[in-house]
Coordinates of C-alpha atoms in Angstrom, one line a residue:
Chain A
M1 CA -5.6 -30.2 25.9
K2 CA -3.0 -28.0 27.1
N3 CA -3.9 -24.2 27.8
K4 CA -1.5 -22.1 25.7
Y5 CA -0.5 -18.7 27.0
V6 CA 1.6 -16.1 25.4
I7 CA 3.8 -13.0 27.0
G8 CA 3.6 -9.4 25.6
I9 CA 6.3 -6.8 26.4
D10 CA 5.6 -2.9 25.6
L11 CA 8.8 -1.6 25.7
G12 CA 8.6 2.1 25.7
G13 CA 10.8 5.3 26.5
T14 CA 9.2 5.8 29.8
K15 CA 8.1 2.3 31.2
I16 CA 8.3 -1.1 30.2
C17 CA 4.9 -3.0 30.6
G18 CA 4.6 -7.1 30.5
A19 CA 1.9 -9.4 30.6
V20 CA 0.8 -13.0 30.3
A21 CA -2.0 -13.4 28.4
S22 CA -4.5 -16.7 26.9
F23 CA -5.0 -17.2 23.1
E24 CA -8.4 -15.5 24.0
G25 CA -6.3 -12.3 24.8
D26 CA -7.2 -12.3 28.5
I27 CA -4.8 -10.7 30.8
I28 CA -3.7 -13.5 33.5
S29 CA -0.8 -11.2 35.0
K30 CA 0.5 -7.7 34.3
Y31 CA 3.6 -5.9 35.4
T32 CA 5.2 -2.7 34.7
I33 CA 8.3 -0.7 35.6
P34 CA 10.5 2.2 34.6
T35 CA 12.5 2.0 31.7
E36 CA 15.7 4.1 32.8
A37 CA 16.8 4.3 29.5
E38 CA 19.9 6.3 30.7
E39 CA 21.2 2.8 32.3
G40 CA 22.1 1.9 28.7
E41 CA 21.5 -1.0 26.7
E42 CA 22.0 -3.8 29.3
A43 CA 20.5 -2.5 32.2
V44 CA 17.3 -1.9 30.1
L45 CA 17.6 -5.6 28.8
A46 CA 18.1 -6.9 32.4
R47 CA 14.9 -4.7 33.3
I48 CA 12.7 -6.3 30.5
I49 CA 13.9 -9.6 31.7
T50 CA 12.8 -9.1 35.0
V51 CA 9.3 -7.9 33.8
I52 CA 9.0 -11.4 31.8
E53 CA 9.9 -13.4 35.1
K54 CA 7.7 -11.4 37.2
V55 CA 4.6 -11.8 35.0
I56 CA 5.3 -15.5 34.7
E57 CA 5.8 -16.2 38.4
E58 CA 2.4 -14.0 39.2
S59 CA 0.7 -15.8 36.3
K60 CA 0.9 -19.2 38.4
V61 CA 0.8 -20.6 34.8
V62 CA 3.1 -23.4 34.0
E63 CA 6.1 -22.4 32.4
D64 CA 5.9 -25.0 29.4
E65 CA 2.3 -23.6 28.7
I66 CA 3.8 -20.4 27.7
V67 CA 4.6 -20.5 23.6
S68 CA 6.1 -17.3 22.9
I69 CA 7.0 -13.7 23.7
G70 CA 6.1 -10.8 21.6
I71 CA 7.8 -7.4 22.0
G72 CA 6.5 -4.0 20.8
S73 CA 9.0 -1.3 20.8
P74 CA 9.7 2.2 18.8
G75 CA 11.4 1.5 15.5
P76 CA 13.2 1.7 13.3
L77 CA 14.0 -1.6 14.0
D78 CA 14.7 -5.2 11.8
A79 CA 11.7 -7.3 13.0
K80 CA 13.4 -10.3 10.8
E81 CA 16.7 -9.8 12.5
G82 CA 15.3 -9.2 15.9
K83 CA 17.3 -5.8 16.1
I84 CA 16.5 -2.4 17.3
I85 CA 18.3 0.0 14.8
T86 CA 18.1 3.2 16.9
T87 CA 15.0 5.2 18.6
P88 CA 15.2 8.6 20.0
N89 CA 14.0 7.3 23.9
L90 CA 15.9 4.1 24.2
P91 CA 19.8 3.2 24.4
F92 CA 19.7 0.6 21.9
K93 CA 21.4 0.8 18.7
N94 CA 21.7 -2.1 16.2
F95 CA 21.1 -4.3 19.5
N96 CA 19.5 -7.5 19.0
I97 CA 17.2 -8.0 21.6
V98 CA 15.4 -11.1 20.6
K99 CA 18.5 -13.3 20.9
P100 CA 19.2 -12.9 24.7
I101 CA 15.6 -13.1 25.6
K102 CA 15.0 -16.2 23.3
D103 CA 18.1 -17.9 24.8
K104 CA 16.9 -17.0 28.5
F105 CA 13.4 -18.5 28.1
N106 CA 13.9 -21.0 25.2
I107 CA 11.0 -19.8 23.4
P108 CA 10.2 -18.0 20.1
V109 CA 10.7 -14.0 20.7
Y110 CA 9.3 -11.8 18.3
L111 CA 10.1 -7.9 18.0
D112 CA 7.9 -5.8 16.0
N113 CA 7.2 -1.7 16.2
D114 CA 4.9 -0.4 17.8
A115 CA 2.3 0.6 15.3
N116 CA 2.4 -3.0 13.8
A117 CA 1.9 -4.3 17.4
A118 CA -1.4 -2.0 17.4
A119 CA -2.3 -2.8 14.1
I120 CA -1.9 -6.7 14.9
G121 CA -3.5 -5.9 18.1
E122 CA -6.8 -4.4 16.8
N123 CA -6.7 -7.5 14.1
V124 CA -6.8 -10.1 16.6
F125 CA -9.0 -8.5 19.5
G126 CA -9.8 -5.0 18.6
A127 CA -11.9 -3.2 16.0
G128 CA -10.5 -5.2 13.0
K129 CA -11.5 -8.9 14.3
G130 CA -12.2 -11.2 11.6
T131 CA -10.6 -8.7 8.7
D132 CA -8.2 -10.1 6.2
N133 CA -6.8 -6.6 4.8
M134 CA -6.9 -3.8 7.3
I135 CA -4.9 -0.6 7.6
F136 CA -4.3 0.5 11.3
I137 CA -3.3 4.5 11.6
T138 CA -2.6 6.2 14.6
V139 CA -2.6 10.0 14.7
S140 CA -1.2 11.4 17.6
T141 CA 2.3 13.4 18.2
G142 CA 3.2 11.9 14.6
I143 CA 1.2 9.9 12.3
G144 CA 2.2 6.0 12.1
G145 CA 0.6 2.7 10.1
G146 CA 0.8 -0.8 10.3
A147 CA -1.3 -3.3 7.7
V148 CA -2.8 -6.6 8.0
L149 CA -2.7 -7.9 4.5
N150 CA -4.0 -11.4 3.8
G151 CA -4.4 -12.3 7.4
K152 CA -0.5 -11.7 8.2
I153 CA 1.3 -8.7 9.5
Y154 CA 2.8 -6.8 6.0
R155 CA 6.4 -5.4 7.1
G156 CA 7.7 -4.4 3.5
N157 CA 11.2 -4.6 2.5
T158 CA 13.2 -2.4 5.3
C159 CA 10.5 -3.2 7.7
N160 CA 9.4 0.5 7.5
A161 CA 6.0 -0.2 5.2
L162 CA 3.2 2.4 6.5
E163 CA 4.9 4.9 7.0
V164 CA 1.7 7.0 6.2
G165 CA 2.8 9.9 8.2
H166 CA 5.5 10.8 5.6
M167 CA 3.1 10.7 2.6
T168 CA 3.1 13.7 0.6
V169 CA -0.5 15.2 0.7
E170 CA 0.6 18.8 -0.2
R171 CA 3.4 19.6 -2.8
N172 CA 4.4 22.6 -1.2
G173 CA 3.2 22.2 1.9
P174 CA 5.4 23.1 5.6
R175 CA 8.8 21.2 6.1
C176 CA 8.4 18.1 8.3
N177 CA 10.8 16.8 10.9
C178 CA 11.9 14.1 7.7
G179 CA 13.2 17.1 5.6
N180 CA 10.2 16.9 3.3
Y181 CA 7.4 19.2 2.7
G182 CA 3.8 18.3 2.7
C183 CA 3.9 15.2 4.6
A184 CA 0.4 14.3 6.3
E185 CA 2.2 14.4 9.9
A186 CA 3.2 17.9 9.4
L187 CA -0.4 19.2 8.5
A188 CA -2.5 16.8 10.1
S189 CA -0.8 15.1 13.4
G190 CA -1.8 16.3 16.6
T191 CA 1.4 18.3 16.8
A192 CA 0.7 20.0 13.5
I193 CA -3.0 21.2 14.6
G194 CA -1.1 22.8 17.7
R195 CA 1.8 24.5 15.8
I196 CA -0.7 26.0 13.3
A197 CA -3.2 27.2 16.1
R198 CA -0.2 28.9 18.0
E199 CA 0.7 30.6 14.3
A200 CA -2.6 31.8 14.1
V201 CA -2.4 33.4 17.4
E202 CA 1.0 35.0 16.7
R203 CA -0.4 36.4 13.7
G204 CA -3.1 38.2 15.7
E205 CA -6.0 36.4 14.3
S206 CA -9.1 36.6 16.2
T207 CA -9.9 33.5 18.1
S208 CA -10.8 32.6 21.7
L209 CA -7.4 30.1 21.4
S210 CA -5.4 33.5 22.4
R211 CA -6.6 33.2 26.1
F212 CA -4.4 29.6 26.6
E213 CA -1.0 29.9 27.5
K214 CA 0.0 26.6 25.9
I215 CA -2.1 25.9 22.7
T216 CA -2.2 22.1 21.6
S217 CA -4.6 20.2 19.6
Y218 CA -6.6 19.4 22.9
E219 CA -7.4 23.4 22.9
V220 CA -8.2 23.3 19.4
F221 CA -10.7 20.6 19.5
K222 CA -12.5 22.4 22.6
E223 CA -12.7 26.0 20.9
A224 CA -13.9 24.4 17.8
E225 CA -16.4 22.7 19.2
K226 CA -17.3 25.9 21.3
G227 CA -17.8 27.6 18.2
D228 CA -14.6 29.5 17.3
A229 CA -14.2 29.9 13.7
V230 CA -10.3 29.8 13.4
A231 CA -10.4 26.8 15.6
Q232 CA -12.8 25.0 13.2
N233 CA -11.1 26.2 10.1
I234 CA -7.6 25.2 11.2
L235 CA -9.2 21.4 12.2
N236 CA -11.0 21.4 8.9
E237 CA -7.9 21.7 7.1
A238 CA -6.0 19.3 9.1
L239 CA -8.5 16.8 8.9
N240 CA -9.0 17.4 5.2
Y241 CA -5.5 16.5 4.6
L242 CA -6.0 13.5 7.2
G243 CA -8.9 12.3 4.5
I244 CA -6.6 12.7 1.6
C245 CA -4.3 10.6 3.4
V246 CA -7.1 7.9 4.1
A247 CA -8.0 8.0 0.7
N248 CA -4.5 7.3 -1.0
I249 CA -4.3 4.4 1.5
I250 CA -7.9 2.9 0.3
T251 CA -7.1 3.6 -3.5
S252 CA -3.3 1.9 -2.9
F253 CA -4.4 -0.8 -0.3
D254 CA -8.4 -1.4 -1.0
P255 CA -8.5 -2.5 2.3
E256 CA -11.6 -3.9 4.2
M257 CA -11.1 -1.6 7.1
V258 CA -9.1 1.6 8.2
I259 CA -8.9 1.9 11.7
I260 CA -7.8 5.4 13.5
G261 CA -6.1 5.4 16.8
G262 CA -4.6 7.9 18.9
G263 CA -5.1 11.0 20.4
V264 CA -6.6 13.1 17.1
S265 CA -9.1 10.3 16.7
K266 CA -10.5 10.8 20.3
G267 CA -11.6 13.9 18.7
G268 CA -14.8 11.4 17.5
T269 CA -17.5 12.2 15.4
V270 CA -16.0 15.5 13.7
V271 CA -12.7 13.7 12.6
F272 CA -14.3 10.5 11.4
N273 CA -17.3 12.6 9.6
K274 CA -14.6 14.9 7.7
V275 CA -12.4 11.9 6.7
Q276 CA -15.6 9.8 5.7
E277 CA -16.4 12.9 3.6
V278 CA -13.0 13.5 2.1
V279 CA -12.7 9.9 1.3
E280 CA -15.9 9.8 -0.2
Q281 CA -15.3 12.4 -2.8
R282 CA -11.7 10.8 -3.9
C283 CA -12.0 7.1 -3.8
F284 CA -14.0 5.1 -6.3
R285 CA -17.3 4.4 -5.0
A286 CA -16.7 0.4 -5.2
M287 CA -14.0 1.0 -3.0
W288 CA -15.1 3.5 -0.3
E289 CA -18.5 1.6 0.0
N290 CA -16.8 -1.7 1.0
T291 CA -14.2 0.3 3.5
K292 CA -15.2 0.9 6.6
I293 CA -13.5 3.7 8.6
V294 CA -13.5 3.1 12.3
P295 CA -12.0 4.2 15.4
A296 CA -9.4 1.9 17.3
A297 CA -11.1 -0.3 20.1
L298 CA -8.1 -0.9 22.3
G299 CA -7.6 1.2 25.1
T300 CA -5.0 2.0 27.8
D301 CA -3.6 -1.7 27.2
A302 CA -3.3 -1.3 23.7
G303 CA 0.7 -1.4 23.7
V304 CA 1.1 -4.7 25.9
I305 CA -2.5 -6.3 23.8
G306 CA -0.5 -5.6 20.6
A307 CA 2.6 -7.4 21.6
V308 CA 0.5 -10.5 23.1
A309 CA -1.5 -10.5 19.6
L310 CA 2.1 -10.2 17.8
A311 CA 2.8 -13.3 19.8
I312 CA -0.1 -14.8 18.8
M313 CA -0.1 -14.1 15.4
E314 CA 3.5 -15.0 15.0
S315 CA 2.9 -18.7 16.7
N316 CA 0.0 -19.7 14.4
Chain B
M1 CA 9.4 -36.2 -15.1
K2 CA 6.5 -34.9 -16.9
N3 CA 7.0 -31.5 -18.8
K4 CA 4.3 -28.6 -17.1
Y5 CA 2.9 -26.0 -19.4
V6 CA 0.3 -23.4 -19.0
I7 CA -2.0 -21.5 -21.3
G8 CA -2.2 -17.3 -21.2
I9 CA -5.0 -15.2 -22.5
D10 CA -4.6 -11.7 -22.9
L11 CA -8.2 -10.5 -23.4
G12 CA -8.3 -7.1 -25.3
G13 CA -11.0 -4.3 -26.6
T14 CA -9.4 -5.3 -29.9
K15 CA -7.7 -8.7 -30.0
I16 CA -7.7 -11.8 -28.1
C17 CA -4.0 -13.6 -27.8
G18 CA -3.5 -16.6 -26.4
A19 CA 0.1 -19.0 -26.4
V20 CA 1.1 -22.3 -24.3
A21 CA 4.2 -21.5 -22.6
S22 CA 6.9 -23.7 -20.3
F23 CA 7.0 -23.1 -16.7
E24 CA 10.2 -21.1 -17.8
G25 CA 8.1 -18.8 -19.9
D26 CA 9.3 -19.9 -23.4
I27 CA 6.2 -19.8 -25.7
I28 CA 5.8 -23.0 -27.7
S29 CA 2.6 -21.4 -29.7
K30 CA 0.7 -18.1 -29.8
Y31 CA -2.7 -17.3 -31.6
T32 CA -4.0 -14.0 -32.1
I33 CA -7.7 -13.0 -33.2
P34 CA -9.7 -9.9 -33.4
T35 CA -12.1 -9.9 -30.4
E36 CA -15.0 -8.5 -32.4
A37 CA -16.6 -7.4 -28.9
E38 CA -19.9 -5.9 -30.7
E39 CA -20.7 -9.7 -31.1
G40 CA -21.7 -10.1 -27.5
E41 CA -20.5 -12.1 -24.5
E42 CA -21.4 -15.7 -26.1
A43 CA -19.4 -14.9 -29.0
V44 CA -16.4 -13.3 -27.5
L45 CA -16.2 -16.5 -25.0
A46 CA -16.6 -18.8 -28.0
R47 CA -13.2 -16.8 -29.7
I48 CA -11.6 -17.4 -26.4
I49 CA -12.1 -21.0 -26.5
T50 CA -11.1 -21.1 -30.0
V51 CA -7.7 -19.3 -29.4
I52 CA -7.1 -22.1 -26.5
E53 CA -8.1 -25.0 -28.9
K54 CA -5.8 -23.4 -31.7
V55 CA -2.8 -22.7 -29.2
I56 CA -3.1 -26.7 -27.8
E57 CA -3.3 -28.0 -31.3
E58 CA -0.3 -26.2 -32.6
S59 CA 1.9 -26.5 -29.3
K60 CA 1.8 -30.1 -29.8
V61 CA 1.9 -30.6 -25.9
V62 CA -0.3 -33.3 -25.0
E63 CA -3.3 -32.1 -23.3
D64 CA -2.7 -33.5 -19.7
E65 CA 0.5 -31.4 -19.3
I66 CA -1.3 -28.1 -19.6
V67 CA -2.1 -27.3 -15.9
S68 CA -3.6 -24.4 -15.8
I69 CA -5.2 -21.5 -17.6
G70 CA -4.8 -17.7 -16.9
I71 CA -6.4 -14.9 -18.3
G72 CA -5.8 -11.4 -18.1
S73 CA -8.6 -8.9 -18.9
P74 CA -9.5 -5.3 -18.4
G75 CA -11.4 -4.2 -15.2
P76 CA -13.1 -3.9 -13.1
L77 CA -13.4 -8.0 -12.4
D78 CA -14.0 -10.0 -9.5
A79 CA -10.8 -12.3 -9.8
K80 CA -12.1 -14.7 -6.9
E81 CA -15.2 -15.3 -8.4
G82 CA -14.1 -15.3 -11.9
K83 CA -16.4 -12.2 -13.2
I84 CA -16.0 -9.8 -15.3
I85 CA -17.9 -7.0 -13.9
T86 CA -17.9 -4.0 -16.5
T87 CA -15.2 -2.7 -18.6
P88 CA -15.6 -0.1 -21.9
N89 CA -14.6 -2.2 -24.7
L90 CA -15.9 -5.7 -23.7
P91 CA -19.6 -7.0 -24.1
F92 CA -19.1 -8.6 -20.5
K93 CA -21.8 -7.3 -17.7
N94 CA -21.3 -9.4 -14.7
F95 CA -20.4 -12.3 -16.7
N96 CA -18.4 -15.3 -15.1
I97 CA -15.8 -15.9 -17.7
V98 CA -13.9 -18.7 -15.9
K99 CA -16.6 -21.2 -15.3
P100 CA -17.6 -22.1 -18.7
I101 CA -13.6 -22.2 -19.8
K102 CA -13.0 -24.5 -16.7
D103 CA -15.6 -26.5 -17.5
K104 CA -14.6 -27.1 -21.1
F105 CA -11.1 -27.8 -20.4
N106 CA -11.1 -29.5 -16.9
I107 CA -8.7 -27.7 -15.4
P108 CA -7.8 -24.5 -13.3
V109 CA -8.7 -21.3 -14.8
Y110 CA -7.6 -17.8 -12.8
L111 CA -8.7 -14.3 -14.0
D112 CA -7.2 -11.2 -12.7
N113 CA -7.1 -7.7 -14.7
D114 CA -4.3 -6.6 -16.9
A115 CA -2.3 -4.4 -14.7
N116 CA -2.0 -7.6 -12.0
A117 CA -1.0 -9.6 -14.6
A118 CA 1.5 -7.3 -16.2
A119 CA 3.0 -7.1 -12.4
I120 CA 2.9 -10.9 -12.0
G121 CA 4.9 -11.1 -15.6
E122 CA 7.2 -8.9 -14.5
N123 CA 7.6 -10.7 -11.0
V124 CA 8.0 -13.9 -12.8
F125 CA 9.9 -13.4 -16.2
G126 CA 10.8 -9.6 -16.1
A127 CA 12.6 -7.1 -14.1
G128 CA 11.3 -7.9 -10.7
K129 CA 12.5 -11.7 -11.0
G130 CA 13.5 -12.8 -7.4
T131 CA 11.6 -9.9 -5.5
D132 CA 9.2 -10.7 -3.1
N133 CA 7.6 -7.3 -2.6
M134 CA 7.2 -5.2 -5.9
I135 CA 4.7 -2.6 -7.5
F136 CA 4.4 -2.3 -10.9
I137 CA 3.1 0.7 -12.5
T138 CA 1.8 1.5 -15.9
V139 CA 1.9 5.1 -17.1
S140 CA 0.5 5.2 -20.8
T141 CA -3.6 6.5 -21.4
G142 CA -4.1 6.4 -17.8
I143 CA -2.1 5.2 -14.8
G144 CA -2.6 1.8 -13.2
G145 CA -0.6 -0.5 -11.1
G146 CA -0.2 -3.9 -9.3
A147 CA 1.7 -5.4 -6.3
V148 CA 3.3 -8.5 -5.6
L149 CA 3.8 -8.7 -1.9
N150 CA 5.4 -11.6 0.2
G151 CA 5.7 -13.5 -3.3
K152 CA 1.8 -13.5 -3.9
I153 CA -0.2 -10.9 -6.2
Y154 CA -2.2 -8.5 -3.6
R155 CA -5.6 -7.8 -4.8
G156 CA -7.1 -6.2 -1.9
N157 CA -10.8 -6.5 -0.5
T158 CA -12.6 -5.4 -3.8
C159 CA -9.7 -6.6 -6.3
N160 CA -9.0 -3.0 -6.9
A161 CA -5.6 -2.6 -5.0
L162 CA -3.0 -0.5 -6.7
E163 CA -5.6 2.0 -8.1
V164 CA -2.6 4.2 -7.9
G165 CA -3.3 6.7 -10.8
H166 CA -6.3 7.7 -8.9
M167 CA -4.2 8.7 -5.9
T168 CA -4.6 12.5 -5.3
V169 CA -1.3 14.3 -5.8
E170 CA -2.6 17.8 -5.8
R171 CA -5.4 18.7 -3.5
N172 CA -6.9 21.2 -5.9
G173 CA -5.5 19.7 -9.3
P174 CA -7.3 19.4 -12.6
R175 CA -10.6 17.0 -12.3
C176 CA -10.0 13.4 -13.1
N177 CA -12.2 11.2 -15.7
C178 CA -13.1 9.4 -12.0
G179 CA -14.8 12.7 -10.6
N180 CA -11.8 13.8 -8.1
Y181 CA -9.7 16.5 -8.6
G182 CA -5.7 16.6 -8.6
C183 CA -5.4 12.5 -9.3
A184 CA -1.9 11.2 -10.3
E185 CA -3.7 9.9 -13.7
A186 CA -5.0 13.8 -14.2
L187 CA -1.6 15.3 -14.0
A188 CA 0.9 12.6 -15.1
S189 CA -0.7 10.2 -17.5
G190 CA 0.5 10.2 -21.2
T191 CA -3.0 11.7 -21.9
A192 CA -2.7 14.3 -19.3
I193 CA 0.7 15.6 -20.9
G194 CA -1.0 15.8 -24.1
R195 CA -4.2 17.8 -22.7
I196 CA -1.6 20.3 -20.7
A197 CA 0.4 20.9 -23.7
R198 CA -2.5 21.3 -25.8
E199 CA -4.0 24.1 -23.3
A200 CA -0.6 25.7 -23.4
V201 CA -0.7 26.0 -27.1
E202 CA -4.1 27.2 -27.3
R203 CA -3.2 30.0 -24.4
G204 CA -0.8 31.0 -27.1
E205 CA 2.4 30.2 -25.4
S206 CA 5.5 30.3 -27.5
T207 CA 6.5 26.8 -28.3
S208 CA 7.6 24.6 -30.8
L209 CA 4.6 22.3 -30.1
S210 CA 2.3 24.8 -31.7
R211 CA 3.3 23.7 -35.6
F212 CA 1.8 20.0 -34.7
E213 CA -1.9 19.4 -35.8
K214 CA -1.9 16.6 -33.3
I215 CA -0.3 16.8 -30.0
T216 CA 0.4 13.9 -27.5
S217 CA 2.9 13.0 -24.9
Y218 CA 5.0 11.9 -27.9
E219 CA 5.3 15.4 -29.0
V220 CA 5.9 16.8 -26.0
F221 CA 8.8 14.1 -25.1
K222 CA 10.4 15.0 -28.9
E223 CA 10.1 18.9 -28.3
A224 CA 11.3 18.8 -24.6
E225 CA 14.6 16.6 -26.1
K226 CA 14.9 19.5 -28.6
G227 CA 15.3 22.1 -26.0
D228 CA 11.7 23.8 -26.3
A229 CA 11.1 25.3 -23.1
V230 CA 7.5 25.0 -22.6
A231 CA 7.8 21.2 -23.5
Q232 CA 10.3 20.6 -20.9
N233 CA 8.3 22.5 -18.4
I234 CA 5.3 20.7 -18.8
L235 CA 7.1 17.1 -18.6
N236 CA 9.2 18.1 -15.4
E237 CA 5.9 19.2 -13.7
A238 CA 4.2 16.2 -15.0
L239 CA 7.3 13.9 -13.8
N240 CA 7.1 15.5 -10.6
Y241 CA 3.9 14.5 -10.1
L242 CA 4.4 11.1 -10.7
G243 CA 7.5 11.0 -8.7
I244 CA 5.4 12.2 -5.7
C245 CA 3.1 9.2 -6.8
V246 CA 5.6 6.8 -6.7
A247 CA 7.2 8.0 -3.5
N248 CA 4.0 7.7 -1.6
I249 CA 3.8 4.0 -3.0
I250 CA 7.4 3.6 -1.4
T251 CA 6.3 5.4 2.0
S252 CA 3.2 2.9 2.0
F253 CA 4.5 -0.2 0.5
D254 CA 8.2 -0.3 1.5
P255 CA 8.8 -2.4 -1.6
E256 CA 12.4 -3.6 -2.9
M257 CA 11.5 -2.4 -6.5
V258 CA 9.2 -0.2 -8.4
I259 CA 8.7 -1.1 -12.2
I260 CA 7.5 1.7 -14.4
G261 CA 5.9 0.4 -17.6
G262 CA 3.8 1.7 -20.3
G263 CA 3.9 4.8 -22.9
V264 CA 5.3 7.3 -20.8
S265 CA 8.2 5.1 -19.3
K266 CA 9.6 5.2 -22.9
G267 CA 10.7 8.1 -22.3
G268 CA 13.7 6.8 -20.5
T269 CA 16.6 8.6 -18.5
V270 CA 14.5 11.8 -18.4
V271 CA 11.7 10.0 -16.7
F272 CA 13.9 7.7 -14.6
N273 CA 16.3 10.6 -13.4
K274 CA 13.4 12.5 -12.4
V275 CA 11.0 10.2 -10.5
Q276 CA 14.5 9.3 -8.8
E277 CA 15.3 12.7 -7.7
V278 CA 11.7 13.2 -6.4
V279 CA 11.8 10.1 -4.6
E280 CA 15.0 11.2 -2.7
Q281 CA 13.6 14.3 -1.6
R282 CA 10.6 12.8 -0.3
C283 CA 11.4 9.3 1.3
F284 CA 13.6 8.3 4.1
R285 CA 16.7 7.3 2.8
A286 CA 16.6 3.8 4.5
M287 CA 13.6 3.1 2.2
W288 CA 14.8 5.0 -1.0
E289 CA 18.5 3.5 -0.9
N290 CA 16.8 -0.2 -0.6
T291 CA 14.3 0.3 -3.4
K292 CA 15.2 0.3 -7.1
I293 CA 13.1 2.2 -9.8
V294 CA 13.4 0.4 -12.9
P295 CA 11.9 0.2 -16.3
A296 CA 9.6 -2.8 -17.2
A297 CA 11.5 -5.6 -19.0
L298 CA 8.4 -7.2 -20.9
G299 CA 8.1 -5.8 -24.4
T300 CA 5.3 -6.6 -26.9
D301 CA 4.4 -9.8 -25.7
A302 CA 3.9 -8.3 -22.2
G303 CA -0.1 -9.1 -22.0
V304 CA 0.3 -12.7 -22.6
I305 CA 3.5 -13.5 -20.9
G306 CA 1.5 -11.7 -17.7
A307 CA -1.3 -14.5 -18.3
V308 CA 1.1 -16.8 -18.2
A309 CA 2.9 -16.0 -15.2
L310 CA -0.7 -15.5 -13.6
A311 CA -1.6 -19.4 -14.5
I312 CA 1.8 -20.0 -12.9
M313 CA 1.8 -18.0 -9.8
E314 CA -1.8 -19.6 -9.1
S315 CA -0.6 -23.1 -9.7
N316 CA 2.3 -22.8 -7.4

């Protein structure tokens, strides 16, 4: 029987990372170059093609054993059309990135946003292996998400499903970058935790946070761990809102598993205990008892593994 | 070519309604009897079988042209196992209702909760005809919902998906029957609107509502329409929370359509205008511009038509 491989491309604002991998998720070859986004659409496209050529060459895999290519990219994008609509750190504007790559390599090419690719990665190779219905959420600078429902990625009507960072969790909460008030992202993202801490210091609250020149969520986690009451309170509030967001996801999707990744999830037990506590308060017992809330399993290669998993899921 | 028909059974606490219908949704025969729930599991099962026999007989359809039976029932239930777990107004406790009916009539029998059946009914024959991704919510005594995603009913892991009445929309809101605080159901259902109005009258607020002996959401809608400021304010608040619930559904599911049914939706323009306004404030433009929010189209026969549609969708 012929061996089968796919190519995954993790397209980011600073670098393009590609890999050839087996259907079991073993990376055969990997290659990374800077994106150089300022050079424009065609130049970045050419660099993606270079990465693909390079990983094929280095993998020593026979070219017709490679069955498809998956690309994970920041959105918003149109996965069905293969178009990147617009995204802050890449030059593409309504640019069909799938067609030229498909024409070049003569195999199917699949595009999806990075949160969906990460969700698929966790489903195929990570914490969600073996689940049919799972939600992945990433909590870092922003809050995003992706869903695998009935064993397939669920994109929704405009490829924007699981924009859970913009779920309203506090009617009169702070203004979010999106224009709405009280979004989960404005109350529970890493960025929000840092901002709320800086505001506390500026108000003159008595906290060990005031000795830092730059306060991010990292310092808030550290000082809370050391016993600073202000930091603990900020974290508790933010995680309460994250818990409400997760509870609403469980109430809506009734998933087998909610996987939480991103910088804030690195906070570990303090994060997962609080989220679990809020979920148990706010969801039906029959639902929370059957929903595991767990950290993401994929590490530094999550982006490219997600793109590999996208190629595999869409090839099945 | 042989004509194909299905049977739909709307199982309720007070009556059992059955129908034979064509795949186009035309009802050929219909029969309704009281449930007499107090007589117990076997008696109610026997009455369901009676209804099925009666509608077959009256339809004059040849028995082998009937391909399946759909049953819509209050939940919670296990659709995969065909079991009603427990429900306030029916005698069944962990009762497999599908197996005896399947054994009796020798055709596939499908069970689902009434909100899912209503969602399927709207998708196959109602306002959601032709959509692949749509959410149905019913706002009456409680708030429930169902989702058709990628053309199929989405049930979730424990058959409880779309329990959107228990989405938290106000962190410190009033206590809900489910034990949580600030559920949509406790703030925006018909029951909630009536309760909030009675509380306003008890507090002695100056409102035309005080002249009613019994205040339900119906009186609140009526008095608001006539210009009573207290009634208008109560309604505006409740519909604001309903709007947050719908906005969070759109942000999570990115559907083509949200269909709102149930008693409160009969409020008409005042309901849909307010929900639309809140959704436009709280969702991404790209999402709300592509999501129609519309009233349910199926009327008095919605229950049995939903069960018919369930049988058809599952037979496809």
